PDB file of C-alpha atoms in Angstrom:
ATOM      1  CA  GLU A  20     102.300  96.864  89.370  1.00 91.00           C
ATOM      2  CA  ARG A  21      99.859  98.525  91.299  1.00 91.00           C
ATOM      3  CA  THR A  22      99.839 101.680  89.144  1.00 94.00           C
ATOM      4  CA  SER A  23      99.560  99.436  86.101  1.00 96.00           C
ATOM      5  CA  PHE A  24      96.621  97.348  87.548  1.00 96.00           C
ATOM      6  CA  ILE A  25      94.813 100.445  88.696  1.00 97.00           C
ATOM      7  CA  THR A  26      95.302 102.260  85.190  1.00 97.00           C
ATOM      8  CA  LEU A  27      93.999  99.124  83.530  1.00 97.00           C
ATOM      9  CA  LEU A  28      91.030  99.072  85.781  1.00 97.00           C
ATOM     10  CA  LEU A  29      90.250 102.703  85.237  1.00 97.00           C
ATOM     11  CA  GLN A  30      90.185 102.557  81.544  1.00 97.00           C
ATOM     12  CA  LYS A  31      87.913  99.525  81.760  1.00 97.00           C
ATOM     13  CA  ILE A  32      85.642 101.521  83.787  1.00 97.00           C
ATOM     14  CA  LEU A  33      85.782 104.571  81.365  1.00 96.00           C
ATOM     15  CA  ALA A  34      85.014 102.416  78.545  1.00 96.00           C
ATOM     16  CA  TRP A  35      82.019 100.720  80.318  1.00 96.00           C
ATOM     17  CA  VAL A  36      80.792 104.512  81.277  1.00 95.00           C
ATOM     18  CA  ARG A  37      81.127 105.584  77.722  1.00 94.00           C
ATOM     19  CA  GLY A  38      78.909 102.618  76.691  1.00 95.00           C
ATOM     20  CA  GLN A  39      76.115 103.527  78.812  1.00 94.00           C
ATOM     21  CA  PRO A  40      73.172 105.994  77.688  1.00 94.00           C
ATOM     22  CA  GLY A  41      73.036 109.088  79.823  1.00 94.00           C
ATOM     23  CA  SER A  42      71.362 108.936  83.300  1.00 93.00           C
ATOM     24  CA  THR A  43      70.372 111.104  86.198  1.00 90.00           C
ATOM     25  CA  SER A  44      70.289 108.023  88.425  1.00 93.00           C
ATOM     26  CA  LEU A  45      73.098 106.291  90.088  1.00 93.00           C
ATOM     27  CA  ARG A  46      73.985 102.967  88.419  1.00 93.00           C
ATOM     28  CA  ALA A  47      77.260 102.178  90.129  1.00 95.00           C
ATOM     29  CA  ILE A  48      80.073 103.663  92.704  1.00 96.00           C
ATOM     30  CA  LEU A  49      83.720 103.536  92.044  1.00 97.00           C
ATOM     31  CA  PHE A  50      85.085 103.848  95.651  1.00 96.00           C
ATOM     32  CA  PHE A  51      89.036 104.623  95.646  1.00 96.00           C
ATOM     33  CA  ASP A  52      90.379 104.897  99.227  1.00 93.00           C
ATOM     34  CA  GLU A  53      93.791 106.477  99.790  1.00 93.00           C
ATOM     35  CA  VAL A  54      94.229 108.095  96.312  1.00 94.00           C
ATOM     36  CA  PHE A  55      97.923 109.195  97.235  1.00 93.00           C
ATOM     37  CA  GLY A  56      99.845 108.768  93.982  1.00 94.00           C
ATOM     38  CA  ALA A  57      97.070 108.210  91.819  1.00 96.00           C
ATOM     39  CA  ILE A  58      96.174 111.773  91.052  1.00 95.00           C
ATOM     40  CA  PRO A  59      98.896 113.951  92.360  1.00 95.00           C
ATOM     41  CA  PRO A  60      99.086 117.576  91.796  1.00 93.00           C
ATOM     42  CA  HIS A  61     100.793 119.055  88.640  1.00 91.00           C
ATOM     43  CA  PRO A  62     103.641 118.477  87.112  1.00 94.00           C
ATOM     44  CA  LYS A  63     103.342 114.692  88.314  1.00 95.00           C
ATOM     45  CA  ASN A  64     101.270 112.631  85.751  1.00 96.00           C
ATOM     46  CA  PRO A  65     101.061 109.026  86.568  1.00 97.00           C
ATOM     47  CA  SER A  66      99.119 106.768  84.104  1.00 97.00           C
ATOM     48  CA  THR A  67      96.212 106.585  86.611  1.00 97.00           C
ATOM     49  CA  LYS A  68      95.685 110.482  86.619  1.00 97.00           C
ATOM     50  CA  LYS A  69      93.908 110.971  82.990  1.00 97.00           C
ATOM     51  CA  PRO A  70      91.457 108.217  83.384  1.00 97.00           C
ATOM     52  CA  LEU A  71      90.693 109.283  86.972  1.00 96.00           C
ATOM     53  CA  LEU A  72      90.369 112.844  86.019  1.00 96.00           C
ATOM     54  CA  THR A  73      88.081 112.081  82.978  1.00 96.00           C
ATOM     55  CA  LEU A  74      85.751 109.824  85.390  1.00 96.00           C
ATOM     56  CA  LEU A  75      85.534 112.682  87.702  1.00 94.00           C
ATOM     57  CA  LYS A  76      84.435 115.188  85.014  1.00 94.00           C
ATOM     58  CA  GLN A  77      82.155 112.900  82.896  1.00 94.00           C
ATOM     59  CA  ALA A  78      81.023 109.841  84.817  1.00 94.00           C
ATOM     60  CA  ARG A  79      78.186 111.264  86.599  1.00 92.00           C
ATOM     61  CA  ALA A  80      76.370 112.007  83.498  1.00 95.00           C
ATOM     62  CA  PHE A  81      76.267 108.185  82.793  1.00 95.00           C
ATOM     63  CA  GLY A  82      75.289 107.197  86.295  1.00 95.00           C
ATOM     64  CA  LEU A  83      78.543 106.391  87.833  1.00 96.00           C
ATOM     65  CA  GLY A  84      79.416 107.957  91.100  1.00 95.00           C
ATOM     66  CA  VAL A  85      83.110 108.529  92.161  1.00 96.00           C
ATOM     67  CA  VAL A  86      84.426 108.445  95.642  1.00 95.00           C
ATOM     68  CA  LEU A  87      87.890 109.411  96.507  1.00 95.00           C
ATOM     69  CA  ALA A  88      89.207 109.148  99.956  1.00 94.00           C
ATOM     70  CA  THR A  89      92.548 110.588 101.381  1.00 92.00           C
ATOM     71  CA  GLN A  90      94.191 111.612 104.535  1.00 89.00           C
ATOM     72  CA  ASN A  91      96.249 114.277 102.841  1.00 89.00           C
ATOM     73  CA  PRO A  92      94.454 116.374 100.427  1.00 90.00           C
ATOM     74  CA  VAL A  93      97.616 118.363  99.434  1.00 90.00           C
ATOM     75  CA  ASP A  94      98.541 115.165  97.464  1.00 90.00           C
ATOM     76  CA  VAL A  95      95.431 115.556  95.119  1.00 92.00           C
ATOM     77  CA  ASP A  96      95.372 117.307  91.867  1.00 93.00           C
ATOM     78  CA  TYR A  97      93.254 120.642  92.276  1.00 88.00           C
ATOM     79  CA  LYS A  98      91.188 119.675  89.332  1.00 90.00           C
ATOM     80  CA  ALA A  99      90.001 116.576  90.940  1.00 91.00           C
ATOM     81  CA  ILE A 100      89.157 118.446  94.239  1.00 87.00           C
ATOM     82  CA  THR A 101      86.954 121.121  92.356  1.00 84.00           C
ATOM     83  CA  ASN A 102      85.386 118.557  90.207  1.00 87.00           C
ATOM     84  CA  SER A 103      83.742 116.982  93.449  1.00 86.00           C
ATOM     85  CA  GLY A 104      80.015 117.788  93.957  1.00 86.00           C
ATOM     86  CA  THR A 105      79.749 116.272  97.371  1.00 90.00           C
ATOM     87  CA  TRP A 106      82.492 116.909 100.118  1.00 90.00           C
ATOM     88  CA  PHE A 107      82.994 115.169 103.795  1.00 94.00           C
ATOM     89  CA  VAL A 108      85.908 117.022 105.438  1.00 95.00           C
ATOM     90  CA  GLY A 109      87.232 115.862 108.655  1.00 94.00           C
ATOM     91  CA  ARG A 110      89.778 117.276 111.080  1.00 92.00           C
ATOM     92  CA  LEU A 111      92.793 118.358 109.063  1.00 91.00           C
ATOM     93  CA  GLN A 112      96.380 118.306 110.546  1.00 87.00           C
ATOM     94  CA  THR A 113      98.225 120.862 108.621  1.00 91.00           C
ATOM     95  CA  ASP A 114      97.731 124.247 107.568  1.00 91.00           C
ATOM     96  CA  GLN A 115      98.654 123.297 103.876  1.00 92.00           C
ATOM     97  CA  ASP A 116      95.966 120.635 103.943  1.00 92.00           C
ATOM     98  CA  ARG A 117      93.336 123.214 105.322  1.00 93.00           C
ATOM     99  CA  ALA A 118      94.421 125.817 102.754  1.00 92.00           C
ATOM    100  CA  ARG A 119      94.088 123.270  99.873  1.00 90.00           C
ATOM    101  CA  ILE A 120      90.647 122.201 100.891  1.00 92.00           C
ATOM    102  CA  ILE A 121      89.390 125.868 101.556  1.00 93.00           C
ATOM    103  CA  ASP A 122      90.636 126.867  98.134  1.00 92.00           C
ATOM    104  CA  GLY A 123      88.948 123.967  96.687  1.00 89.00           C
ATOM    105  CA  LEU A 124      85.726 124.519  98.504  1.00 90.00           C
ATOM    106  CA  LEU A 125      85.738 128.186  97.393  1.00 90.00           C
ATOM    107  CA  ALA A 126      86.354 127.241  93.723  1.00 87.00           C
ATOM    108  CA  ALA A 127      83.714 124.704  93.424  1.00 84.00           C
ATOM    109  CA  SER A 128      81.151 126.743  95.193  1.00 84.00           C
ATOM    110  CA  ALA A 129      81.640 129.540  92.911  1.00 84.00           C
ATOM    111  CA  GLN A 130      81.364 127.254  89.903  1.00 80.00           C
ATOM    112  CA  SER A 131      78.070 126.015  91.003  1.00 77.00           C
ATOM    113  CA  GLY A 132      76.718 129.534  91.468  1.00 79.00           C
ATOM    114  CA  THR A 133      76.439 129.615  95.220  1.00 81.00           C
ATOM    115  CA  PRO A 134      79.831 131.009  96.727  1.00 86.00           C
ATOM    116  CA  LEU A 135      80.894 130.246 100.070  1.00 89.00           C
ATOM    117  CA  ASN A 136      82.201 132.738 102.604  1.00 90.00           C
ATOM    118  CA  ARG A 137      85.825 132.248 103.209  1.00 93.00           C
ATOM    119  CA  ALA A 138      85.718 133.241 106.915  1.00 94.00           C
ATOM    120  CA  GLU A 139      82.688 130.769 107.572  1.00 93.00           C
ATOM    121  CA  VAL A 140      84.479 127.860 105.728  1.00 93.00           C
ATOM    122  CA  GLU A 141      87.856 128.440 107.838  1.00 94.00           C
ATOM    123  CA  ARG A 142      85.965 128.833 111.181  1.00 94.00           C
ATOM    124  CA  THR A 143      83.883 125.653 110.442  1.00 94.00           C
ATOM    125  CA  ILE A 144      86.737 123.507 109.250  1.00 94.00           C
ATOM    126  CA  GLY A 145      89.053 124.821 112.239  1.00 92.00           C
ATOM    127  CA  SER A 146      86.414 124.050 114.717  1.00 93.00           C
ATOM    128  CA  LEU A 147      85.745 120.225 113.568  1.00 94.00           C
ATOM    129  CA  GLY A 148      86.152 117.812 116.564  1.00 92.00           C
ATOM    130  CA  PRO A 149      87.085 114.066 116.739  1.00 90.00           C
ATOM    131  CA  ARG A 150      84.728 112.134 114.340  1.00 91.00           C
ATOM    132  CA  GLU A 151      82.995 115.424 113.293  1.00 95.00           C
ATOM    133  CA  PHE A 152      82.757 116.369 109.565  1.00 95.00           C
ATOM    134  CA  LEU A 153      81.910 119.319 107.344  1.00 94.00           C
ATOM    135  CA  LEU A 154      79.346 118.396 104.583  1.00 93.00           C
ATOM    136  CA  GLN A 155      79.247 120.691 101.559  1.00 89.00           C
ATOM    137  CA  SER A 156      77.080 119.404  98.656  1.00 88.00           C
ATOM    138  CA  ILE A 157      75.827 120.849  95.359  1.00 82.00           C
ATOM    139  CA  HIS A 158      72.281 119.486  96.465  1.00 82.00           C
ATOM    140  CA  THR A 159      72.228 121.382  99.783  1.00 82.00           C
ATOM    141  CA  ASP A 160      72.478 125.020 100.886  1.00 80.00           C
ATOM    142  CA  GLY A 161      75.588 126.240 102.752  1.00 81.00           C
ATOM    143  CA  LEU A 162      77.770 124.031 105.058  1.00 89.00           C
ATOM    144  CA  GLN A 163      76.609 121.369 107.431  1.00 93.00           C
ATOM    145  CA  THR A 164      78.469 119.579 110.084  1.00 94.00           C
ATOM    146  CA  PHE A 165      77.548 116.208 111.730  1.00 94.00           C
ATOM    147  CA  LYS A 166      79.088 113.629 113.994  1.00 94.00           C
ATOM    148  CA  SER A 167      79.773 109.947 113.391  1.00 90.00           C
ATOM    149  CA  ARG A 168      79.215 107.372 115.804  1.00 86.00           C
ATOM    150  CA  PHE A 169      82.304 105.660 117.549  1.00 80.00           C
ATOM    151  CA  ALA A 170      83.521 102.744 115.583  1.00 75.00           C
ATOM    152  CA  ILE A 171      86.169 100.635 116.998  1.00 76.00           C
ATOM    153  CA  SER A 172      88.330  98.364 115.021  1.00 74.00           C
ATOM    154  CA  TYR A 173      91.233  96.331 116.523  1.00 72.00           C
ATOM    155  CA  LEU A 174      93.029  95.644 113.184  1.00 75.00           C
ATOM    156  CA  ARG A 175      95.365  93.453 115.053  1.00 79.00           C
ATOM    157  CA  GLY A 176      96.630  91.286 112.203  1.00 82.00           C
ATOM    158  CA  PRO A 177      96.480  87.602 111.334  1.00 86.00           C
ATOM    159  CA  LEU A 178      95.561  84.831 113.886  1.00 85.00           C
ATOM    160  CA  THR A 179      98.482  82.923 115.377  1.00 90.00           C
ATOM    161  CA  ARG A 180      98.684  79.096 114.909  1.00 91.00           C
ATOM    162  CA  ARG A 181      97.730  78.708 118.498  1.00 92.00           C
ATOM    163  CA  GLU A 182      94.422  80.799 117.821  1.00 89.00           C
ATOM    164  CA  LEU A 183      93.728  78.714 114.759  1.00 88.00           C
ATOM    165  CA  SER A 184      94.124  75.744 116.573  1.00 90.00           C
ATOM    166  CA  ARG A 185      91.687  76.722 119.292  1.00 89.00           C
ATOM    167  CA  LEU A 186      89.070  77.823 116.757  1.00 86.00           C
ATOM    168  CA  LYS A 187      89.326  74.514 115.053  1.00 87.00           C
ATOM    169  CA  LYS A 188      88.497  72.578 118.324  1.00 86.00           C
ATOM    170  CA  ALA A 189      85.561  75.106 119.118  1.00 78.00           C
ATOM    171  CA  ASN A 190      84.032  74.028 115.814  1.00 69.00           C
TER     172      ASN A 190
END
């Protein structure tokens, strides 16, 4: 059901995009958190893959930005990785994830005409600390790193009946 819904949504967004005139300014953003299973590497081909790849390749010309987020880049198709213009890369846990991102960054930078140095990319990604990110964008030269502020979220789950009662009494 999840895949069917996402496919229908992506197809509707794609139809909307194709109905827009070309634009160099941003009209909307599609944010897809945890793309695991939606755009997997070849040979897997779920129904979500084609519209998502099409959006990554064509949507920016019509003013739609596409943001994909994943904890495991190895679960994302190479074509999706190399069609990204701006990258935020945090600490990567596995050698396989690091290799996938480094290869993708090098391929994308070569396509843009400003190739990156493999040794520099490997060193930068390997030295990222907690809450530290690498930024690589077609709009800037070279690699940049930055730190995010500490944000705490307890995400402890739903309130208990006792807590709900106490909240009702407080109001």
